[in-house]
XYZ file of N, CA and C in Angstrom:
588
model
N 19.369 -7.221 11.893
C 18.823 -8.236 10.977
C 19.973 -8.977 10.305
N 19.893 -10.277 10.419
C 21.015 -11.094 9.966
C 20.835 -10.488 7.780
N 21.647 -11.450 7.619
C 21.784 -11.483 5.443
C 20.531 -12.160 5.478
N 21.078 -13.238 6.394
C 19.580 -14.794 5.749
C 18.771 -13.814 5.746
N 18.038 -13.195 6.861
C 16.704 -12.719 7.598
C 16.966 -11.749 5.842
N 17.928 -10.983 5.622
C 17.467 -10.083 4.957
C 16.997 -10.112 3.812
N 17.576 -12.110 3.460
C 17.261 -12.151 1.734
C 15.818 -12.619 1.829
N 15.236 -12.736 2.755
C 13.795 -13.542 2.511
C 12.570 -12.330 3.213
N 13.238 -10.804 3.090
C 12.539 -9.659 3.432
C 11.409 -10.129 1.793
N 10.070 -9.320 2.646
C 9.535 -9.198 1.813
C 8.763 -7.766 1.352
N 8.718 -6.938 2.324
C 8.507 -5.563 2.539
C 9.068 -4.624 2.351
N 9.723 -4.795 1.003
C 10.739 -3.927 0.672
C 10.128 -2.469 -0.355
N 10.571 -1.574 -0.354
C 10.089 -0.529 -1.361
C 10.180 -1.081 -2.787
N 11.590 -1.422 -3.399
C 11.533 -2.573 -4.427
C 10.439 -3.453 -4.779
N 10.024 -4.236 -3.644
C 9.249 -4.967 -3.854
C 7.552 -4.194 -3.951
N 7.485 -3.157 -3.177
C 6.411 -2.473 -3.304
C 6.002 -1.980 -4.868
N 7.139 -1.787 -5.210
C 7.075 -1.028 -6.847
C 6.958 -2.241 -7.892
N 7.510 -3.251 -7.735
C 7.215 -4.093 -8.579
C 5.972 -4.822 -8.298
N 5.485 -5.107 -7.276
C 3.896 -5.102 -7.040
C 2.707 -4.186 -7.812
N 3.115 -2.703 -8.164
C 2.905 -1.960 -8.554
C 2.797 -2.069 -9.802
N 3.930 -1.932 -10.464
C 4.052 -2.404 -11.868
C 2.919 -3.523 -12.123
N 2.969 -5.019 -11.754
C 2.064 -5.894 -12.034
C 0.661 -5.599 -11.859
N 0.456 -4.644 -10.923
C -1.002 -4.144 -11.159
C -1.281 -3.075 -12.275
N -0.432 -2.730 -12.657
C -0.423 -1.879 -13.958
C -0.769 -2.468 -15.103
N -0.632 -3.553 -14.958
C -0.721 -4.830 -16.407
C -2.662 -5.101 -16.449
N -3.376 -5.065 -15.822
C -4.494 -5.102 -16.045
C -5.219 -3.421 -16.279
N -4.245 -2.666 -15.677
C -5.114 -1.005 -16.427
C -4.887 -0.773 -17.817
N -3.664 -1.337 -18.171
C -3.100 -1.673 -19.594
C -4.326 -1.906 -20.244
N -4.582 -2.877 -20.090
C -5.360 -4.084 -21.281
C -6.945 -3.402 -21.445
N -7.167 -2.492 -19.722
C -8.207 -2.097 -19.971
C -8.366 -0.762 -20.541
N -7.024 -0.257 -20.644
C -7.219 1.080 -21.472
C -7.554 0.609 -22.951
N -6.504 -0.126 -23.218
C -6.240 -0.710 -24.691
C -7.952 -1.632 -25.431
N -7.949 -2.605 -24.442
C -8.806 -3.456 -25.189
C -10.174 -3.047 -24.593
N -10.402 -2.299 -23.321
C -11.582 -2.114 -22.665
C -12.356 -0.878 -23.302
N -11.372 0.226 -23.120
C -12.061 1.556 -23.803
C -11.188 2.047 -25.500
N -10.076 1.273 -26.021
C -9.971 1.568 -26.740
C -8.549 3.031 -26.788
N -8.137 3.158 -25.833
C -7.606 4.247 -25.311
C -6.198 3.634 -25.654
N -5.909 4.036 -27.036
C -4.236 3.455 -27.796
C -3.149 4.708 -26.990
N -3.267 6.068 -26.950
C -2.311 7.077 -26.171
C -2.359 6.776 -24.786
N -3.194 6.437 -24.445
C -3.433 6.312 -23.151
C -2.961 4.765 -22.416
N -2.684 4.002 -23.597
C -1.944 2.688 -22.946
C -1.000 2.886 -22.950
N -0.148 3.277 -24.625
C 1.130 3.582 -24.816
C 2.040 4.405 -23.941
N 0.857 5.347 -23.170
C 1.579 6.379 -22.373
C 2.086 5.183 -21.008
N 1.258 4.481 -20.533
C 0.993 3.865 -19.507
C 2.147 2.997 -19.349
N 2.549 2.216 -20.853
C 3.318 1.143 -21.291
C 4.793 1.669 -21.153
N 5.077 3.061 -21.614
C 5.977 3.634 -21.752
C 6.876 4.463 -20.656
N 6.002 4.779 -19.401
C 6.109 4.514 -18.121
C 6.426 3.491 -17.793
N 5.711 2.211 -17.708
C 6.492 1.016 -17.115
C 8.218 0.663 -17.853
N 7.997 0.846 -19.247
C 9.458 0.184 -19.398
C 10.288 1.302 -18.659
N 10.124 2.644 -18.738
C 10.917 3.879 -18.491
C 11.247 3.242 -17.176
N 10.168 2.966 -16.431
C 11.138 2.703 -14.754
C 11.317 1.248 -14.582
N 11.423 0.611 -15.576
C 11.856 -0.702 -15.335
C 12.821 -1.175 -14.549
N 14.115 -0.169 -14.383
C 15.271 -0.717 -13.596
C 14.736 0.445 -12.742
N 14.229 0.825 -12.070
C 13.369 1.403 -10.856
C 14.070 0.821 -9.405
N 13.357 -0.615 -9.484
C 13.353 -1.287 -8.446
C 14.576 -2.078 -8.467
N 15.135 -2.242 -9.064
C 16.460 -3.011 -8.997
C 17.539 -2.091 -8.733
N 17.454 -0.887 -8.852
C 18.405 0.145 -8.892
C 18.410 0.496 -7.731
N 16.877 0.140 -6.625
C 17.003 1.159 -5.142
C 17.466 -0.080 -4.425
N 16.733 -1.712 -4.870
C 17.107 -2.453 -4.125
C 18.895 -3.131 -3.857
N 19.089 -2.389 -5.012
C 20.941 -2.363 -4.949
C 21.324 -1.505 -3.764
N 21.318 -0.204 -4.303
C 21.918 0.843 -3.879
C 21.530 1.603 -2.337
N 20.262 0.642 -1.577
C 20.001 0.561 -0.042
C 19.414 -0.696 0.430
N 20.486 -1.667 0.010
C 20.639 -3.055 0.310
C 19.275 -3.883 0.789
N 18.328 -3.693 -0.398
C 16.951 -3.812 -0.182
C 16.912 -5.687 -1.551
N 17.673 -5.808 -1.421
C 17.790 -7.147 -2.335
C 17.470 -8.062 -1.483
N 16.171 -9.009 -2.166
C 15.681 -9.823 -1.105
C 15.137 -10.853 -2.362
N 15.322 -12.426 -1.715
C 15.028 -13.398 -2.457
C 13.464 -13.135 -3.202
N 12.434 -12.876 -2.653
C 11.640 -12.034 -3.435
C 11.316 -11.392 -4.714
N 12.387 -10.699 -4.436
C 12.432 -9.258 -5.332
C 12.991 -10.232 -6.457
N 14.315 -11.038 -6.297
C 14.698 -11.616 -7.817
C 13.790 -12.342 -8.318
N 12.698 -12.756 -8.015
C 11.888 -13.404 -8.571
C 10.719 -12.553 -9.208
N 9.893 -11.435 -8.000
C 8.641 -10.803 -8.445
C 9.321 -9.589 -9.614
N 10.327 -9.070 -9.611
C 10.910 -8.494 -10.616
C 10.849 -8.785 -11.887
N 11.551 -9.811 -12.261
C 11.604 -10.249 -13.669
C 10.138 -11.092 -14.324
N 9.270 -11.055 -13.273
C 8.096 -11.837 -13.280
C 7.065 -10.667 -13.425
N 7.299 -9.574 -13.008
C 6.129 -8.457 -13.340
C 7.264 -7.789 -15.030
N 8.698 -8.006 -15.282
C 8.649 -7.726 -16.507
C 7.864 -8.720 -17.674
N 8.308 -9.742 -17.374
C 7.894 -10.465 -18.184
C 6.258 -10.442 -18.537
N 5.543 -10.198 -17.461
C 4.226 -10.356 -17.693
C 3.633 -9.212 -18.347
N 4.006 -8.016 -17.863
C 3.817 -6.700 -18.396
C 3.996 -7.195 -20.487
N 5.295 -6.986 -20.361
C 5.894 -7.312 -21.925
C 4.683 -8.598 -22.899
N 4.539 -9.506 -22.017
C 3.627 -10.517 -22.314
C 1.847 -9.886 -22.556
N 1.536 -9.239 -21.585
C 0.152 -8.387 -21.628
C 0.314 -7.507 -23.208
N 1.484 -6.734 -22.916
C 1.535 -5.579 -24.299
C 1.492 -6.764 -25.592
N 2.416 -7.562 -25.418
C 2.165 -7.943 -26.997
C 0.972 -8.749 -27.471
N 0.301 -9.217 -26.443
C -0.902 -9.929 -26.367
C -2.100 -9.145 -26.984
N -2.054 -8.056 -25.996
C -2.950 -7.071 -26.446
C -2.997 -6.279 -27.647
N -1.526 -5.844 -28.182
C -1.638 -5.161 -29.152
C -1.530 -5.894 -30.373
N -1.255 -7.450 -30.517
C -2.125 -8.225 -31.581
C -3.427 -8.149 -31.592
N -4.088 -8.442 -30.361
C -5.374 -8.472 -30.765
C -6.125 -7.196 -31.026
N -5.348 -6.005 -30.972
C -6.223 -4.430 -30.396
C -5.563 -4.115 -32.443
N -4.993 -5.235 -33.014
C -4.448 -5.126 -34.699
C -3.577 -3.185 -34.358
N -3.090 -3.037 -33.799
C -1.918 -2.248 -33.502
C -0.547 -2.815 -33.210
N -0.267 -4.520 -33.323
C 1.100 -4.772 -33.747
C 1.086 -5.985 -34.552
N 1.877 -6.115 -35.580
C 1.799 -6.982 -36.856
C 2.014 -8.296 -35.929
N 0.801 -9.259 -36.404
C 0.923 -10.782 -35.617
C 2.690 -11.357 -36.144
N 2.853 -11.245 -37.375
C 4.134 -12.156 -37.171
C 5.389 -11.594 -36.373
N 5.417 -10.361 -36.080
C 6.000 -9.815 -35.381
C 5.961 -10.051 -34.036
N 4.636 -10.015 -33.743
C 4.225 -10.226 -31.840
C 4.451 -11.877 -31.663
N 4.629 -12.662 -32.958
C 4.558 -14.291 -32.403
C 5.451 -14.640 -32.258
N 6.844 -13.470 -32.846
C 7.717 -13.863 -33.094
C 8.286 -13.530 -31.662
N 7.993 -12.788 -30.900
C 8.351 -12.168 -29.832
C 7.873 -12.947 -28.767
N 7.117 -13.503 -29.210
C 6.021 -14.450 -28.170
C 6.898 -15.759 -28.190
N 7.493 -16.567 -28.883
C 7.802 -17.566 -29.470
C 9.453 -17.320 -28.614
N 9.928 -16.481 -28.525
C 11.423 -16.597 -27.890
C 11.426 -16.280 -26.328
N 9.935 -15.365 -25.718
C 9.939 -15.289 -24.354
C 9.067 -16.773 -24.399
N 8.840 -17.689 -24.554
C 7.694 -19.044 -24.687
C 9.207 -19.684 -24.405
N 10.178 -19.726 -24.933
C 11.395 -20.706 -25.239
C 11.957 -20.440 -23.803
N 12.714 -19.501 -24.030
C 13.407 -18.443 -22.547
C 12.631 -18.991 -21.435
N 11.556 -18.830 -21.501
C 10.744 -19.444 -19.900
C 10.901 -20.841 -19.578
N 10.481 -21.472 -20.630
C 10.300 -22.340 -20.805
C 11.525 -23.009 -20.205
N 12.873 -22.843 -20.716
C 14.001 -23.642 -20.003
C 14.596 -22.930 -18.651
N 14.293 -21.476 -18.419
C 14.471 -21.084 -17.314
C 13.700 -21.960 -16.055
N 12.366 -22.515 -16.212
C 11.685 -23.605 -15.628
C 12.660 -25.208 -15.650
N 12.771 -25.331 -16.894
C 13.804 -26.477 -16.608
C 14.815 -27.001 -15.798
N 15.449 -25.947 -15.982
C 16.853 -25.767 -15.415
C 16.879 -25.405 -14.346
N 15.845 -24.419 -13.639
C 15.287 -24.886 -12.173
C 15.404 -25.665 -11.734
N 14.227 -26.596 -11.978
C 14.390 -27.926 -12.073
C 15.038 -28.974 -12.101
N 16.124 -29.225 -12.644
C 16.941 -29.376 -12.638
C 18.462 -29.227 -11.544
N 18.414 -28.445 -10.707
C 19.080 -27.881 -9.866
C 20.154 -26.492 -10.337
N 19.921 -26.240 -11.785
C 20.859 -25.181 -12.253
C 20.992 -23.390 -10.819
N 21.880 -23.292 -10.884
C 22.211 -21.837 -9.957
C 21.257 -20.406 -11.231
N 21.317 -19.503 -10.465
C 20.523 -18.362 -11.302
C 21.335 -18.025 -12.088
N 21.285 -17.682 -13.500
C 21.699 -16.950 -14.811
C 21.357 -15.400 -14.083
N 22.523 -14.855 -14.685
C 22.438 -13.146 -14.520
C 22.257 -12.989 -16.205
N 21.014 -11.993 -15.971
C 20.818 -11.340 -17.252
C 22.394 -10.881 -17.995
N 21.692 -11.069 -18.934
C 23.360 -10.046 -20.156
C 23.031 -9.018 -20.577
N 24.136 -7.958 -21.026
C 24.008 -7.119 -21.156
C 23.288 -6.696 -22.553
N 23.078 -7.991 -23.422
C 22.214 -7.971 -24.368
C 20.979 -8.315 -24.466
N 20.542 -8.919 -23.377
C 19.326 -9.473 -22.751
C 18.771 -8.174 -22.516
N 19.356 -7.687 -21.599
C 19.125 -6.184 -21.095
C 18.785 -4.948 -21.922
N 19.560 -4.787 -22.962
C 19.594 -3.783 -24.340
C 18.227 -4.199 -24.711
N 17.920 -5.873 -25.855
C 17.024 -6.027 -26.286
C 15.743 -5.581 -25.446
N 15.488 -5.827 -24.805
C 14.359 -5.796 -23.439
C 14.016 -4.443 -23.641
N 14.794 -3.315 -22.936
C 14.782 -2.089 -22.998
C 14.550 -1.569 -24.390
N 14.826 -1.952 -25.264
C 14.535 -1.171 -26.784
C 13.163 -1.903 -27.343
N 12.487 -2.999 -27.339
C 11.266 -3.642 -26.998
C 10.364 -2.908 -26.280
N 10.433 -2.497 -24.726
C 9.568 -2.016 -24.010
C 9.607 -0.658 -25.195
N 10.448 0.377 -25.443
C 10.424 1.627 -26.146
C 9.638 1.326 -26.949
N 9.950 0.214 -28.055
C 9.157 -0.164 -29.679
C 8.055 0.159 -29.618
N 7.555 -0.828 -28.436
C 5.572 -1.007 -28.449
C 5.175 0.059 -28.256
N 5.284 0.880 -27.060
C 4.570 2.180 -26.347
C 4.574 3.050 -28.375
N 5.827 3.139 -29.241
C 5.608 4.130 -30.382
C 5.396 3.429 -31.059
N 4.712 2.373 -31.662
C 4.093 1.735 -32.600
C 2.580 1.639 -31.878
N 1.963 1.314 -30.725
C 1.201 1.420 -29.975
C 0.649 3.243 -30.504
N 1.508 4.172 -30.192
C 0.935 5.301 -30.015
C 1.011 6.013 -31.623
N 1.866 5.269 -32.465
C 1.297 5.283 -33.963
C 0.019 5.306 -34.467
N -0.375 4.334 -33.621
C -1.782 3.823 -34.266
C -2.695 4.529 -33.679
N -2.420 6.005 -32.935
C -3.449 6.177 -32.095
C -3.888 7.798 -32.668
N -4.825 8.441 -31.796
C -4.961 9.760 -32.711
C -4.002 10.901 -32.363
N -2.687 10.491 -31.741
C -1.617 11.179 -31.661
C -1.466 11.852 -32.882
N -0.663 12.866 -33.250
C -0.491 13.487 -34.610
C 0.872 12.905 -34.834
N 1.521 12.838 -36.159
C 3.105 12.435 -36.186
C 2.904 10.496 -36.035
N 1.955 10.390 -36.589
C 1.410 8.624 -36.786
C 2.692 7.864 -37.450
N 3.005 8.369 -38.619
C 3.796 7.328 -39.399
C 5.415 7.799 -38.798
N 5.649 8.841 -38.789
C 7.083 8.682 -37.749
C 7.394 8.340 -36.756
N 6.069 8.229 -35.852
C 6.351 7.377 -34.655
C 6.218 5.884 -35.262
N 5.199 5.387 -35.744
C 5.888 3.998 -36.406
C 6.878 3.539 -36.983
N 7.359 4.411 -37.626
C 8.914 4.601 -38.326
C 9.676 4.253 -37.149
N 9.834 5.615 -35.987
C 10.625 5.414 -35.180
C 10.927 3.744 -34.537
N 9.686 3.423 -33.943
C 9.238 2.375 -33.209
C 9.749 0.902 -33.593
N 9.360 0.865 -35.445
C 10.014 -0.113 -36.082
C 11.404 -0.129 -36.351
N 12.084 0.885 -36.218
C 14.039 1.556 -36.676
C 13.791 0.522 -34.984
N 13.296 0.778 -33.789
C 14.130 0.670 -32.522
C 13.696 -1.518 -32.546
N 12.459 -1.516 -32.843
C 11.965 -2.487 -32.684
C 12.519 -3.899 -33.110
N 12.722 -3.683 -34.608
C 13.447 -4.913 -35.487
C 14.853 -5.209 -34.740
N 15.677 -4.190 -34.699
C 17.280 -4.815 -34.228
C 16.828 -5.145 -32.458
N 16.252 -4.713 -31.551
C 16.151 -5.211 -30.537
C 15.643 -6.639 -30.816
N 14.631 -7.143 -31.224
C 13.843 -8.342 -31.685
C 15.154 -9.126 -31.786
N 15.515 -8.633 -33.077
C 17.355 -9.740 -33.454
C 18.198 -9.656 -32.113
N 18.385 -8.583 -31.729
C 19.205 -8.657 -30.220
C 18.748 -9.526 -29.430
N 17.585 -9.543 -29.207
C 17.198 -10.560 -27.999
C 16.948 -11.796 -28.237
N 16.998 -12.700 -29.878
C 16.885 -13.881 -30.392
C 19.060 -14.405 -30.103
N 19.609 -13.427 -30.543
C 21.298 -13.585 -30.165
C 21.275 -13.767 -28.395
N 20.884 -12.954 -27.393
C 21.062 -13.071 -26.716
C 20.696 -13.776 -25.621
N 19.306 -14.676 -26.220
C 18.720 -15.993 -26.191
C 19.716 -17.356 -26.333
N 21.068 -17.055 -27.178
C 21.873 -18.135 -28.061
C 22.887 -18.108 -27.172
N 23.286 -16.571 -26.960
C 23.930 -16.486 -25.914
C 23.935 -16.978 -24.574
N 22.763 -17.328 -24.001
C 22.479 -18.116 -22.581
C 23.014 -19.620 -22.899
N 22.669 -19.955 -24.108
C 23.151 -21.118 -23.879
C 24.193 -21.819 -23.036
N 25.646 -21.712 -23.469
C 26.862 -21.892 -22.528
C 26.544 -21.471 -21.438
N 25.842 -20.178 -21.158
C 25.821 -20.010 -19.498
C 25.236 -21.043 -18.814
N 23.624 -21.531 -19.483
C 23.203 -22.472 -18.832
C 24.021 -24.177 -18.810
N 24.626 -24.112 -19.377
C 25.173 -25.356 -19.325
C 26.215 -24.884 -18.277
N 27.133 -24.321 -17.971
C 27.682 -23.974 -16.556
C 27.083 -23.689 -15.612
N 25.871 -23.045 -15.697
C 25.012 -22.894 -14.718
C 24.262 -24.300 -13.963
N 23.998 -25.293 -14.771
C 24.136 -26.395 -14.168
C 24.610 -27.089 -14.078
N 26.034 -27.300 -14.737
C 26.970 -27.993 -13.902
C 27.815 -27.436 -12.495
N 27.537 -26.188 -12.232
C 28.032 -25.849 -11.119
C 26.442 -25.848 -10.273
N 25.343 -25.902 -10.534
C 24.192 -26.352 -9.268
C 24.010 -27.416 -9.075
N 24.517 -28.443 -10.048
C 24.971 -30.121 -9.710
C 25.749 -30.014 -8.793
N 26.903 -29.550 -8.871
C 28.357 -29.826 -8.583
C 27.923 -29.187 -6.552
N 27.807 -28.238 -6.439
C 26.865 -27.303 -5.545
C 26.059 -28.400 -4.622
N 25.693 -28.714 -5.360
C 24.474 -29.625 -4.533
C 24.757 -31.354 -3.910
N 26.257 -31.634 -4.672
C 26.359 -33.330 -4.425
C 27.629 -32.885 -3.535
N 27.911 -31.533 -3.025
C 29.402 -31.004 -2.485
C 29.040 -30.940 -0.716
């Protein structure tokens, strides 16, 4: 199998798991908002972030990286993350100015990641603060989520949840600020790329 042939695989285990994941995003909503089942999402939720680098980790490490995968990857995180905070405003298990606020910087982030597409910009590699925030986010919800639930140890897991929650939130508004300069090199070298 040639590279080309290999980057436009679509049958990859990677890709199987992140398929996976995105079907996870509707058992979510129906644990949460359907039956009411707050341990039983959180558990669910807390699994997905746990294997979040799952699929990126096998599709590295047995050369399973396929044009695909960079896309359905960050597209079943995002949506997942998008479902949880959706839901747990409305399920009143996460404070609205909190979830809008969270809502309001992945709304921005997309938003010019579409642009700059568009545009002809080359792909941005996540940062390593992009990455941190993200990961301490997915943790937050699942124990503020399972705060609210008839778990025992209610207010220390909210405790916990909010200690991890607030500085990730600020991490990932910095590391939002941080893309900036990248994207502005990022499309002047998919200009530059493209008229070459």
């Amino acid at each position: 199998m040639s590279s080309k042939e290999a980057e436009w695989r679509v049958w990859t285990l990677p890709n199987v798991i992140s398929v996976l994941r995105l079907g996870c995003v509707p058992v979510f909503c129906v644990l949460l908002l359907g039956m009411g089942n707050r341990a039983g999402a959180a558990t669910l939720l807390g699994v997905l972030g746990a294997t979040d680098w799952v699929d990126g980790y096998i599709a590295r490490r047995f050369n399973q990286v396929s044009e695909l995968g960079k896309i359905l990857d960050p597209t079943a995180d995002r949506l997942m993350f998008l479902a949880a905070v959706v839901a747990m405003m409305v399920d009143g298990s996460l404070h609205a100015a909190f979830g809008v606020t969270m809502l309001v910087r992945e709304a921005v982030v997309s938003l010019a990641t579409v642009v700059l597409g568009a545009m002809g910009a080359r792909r941005i590699d996540v940062t390593w603060a992009g990455k941190t925030a993200t990961f301490g986010l997915m943790f937050a919800l699942p124990l503020l989520l399972l705060g609210d639930s008839s778990v025992g140890g209610g207010a220390a897991l909210r405790g916990v949840g909010w200690g991890l929650g607030i500085p990730s939130l600020a991490l990932s508004y910095y590391a939002a600020v941080e893309y900036i300069p990248r994207a502005r090199r990022a499309l002047a070298e998919g200009i530059a790329g493209a008229s070459s």
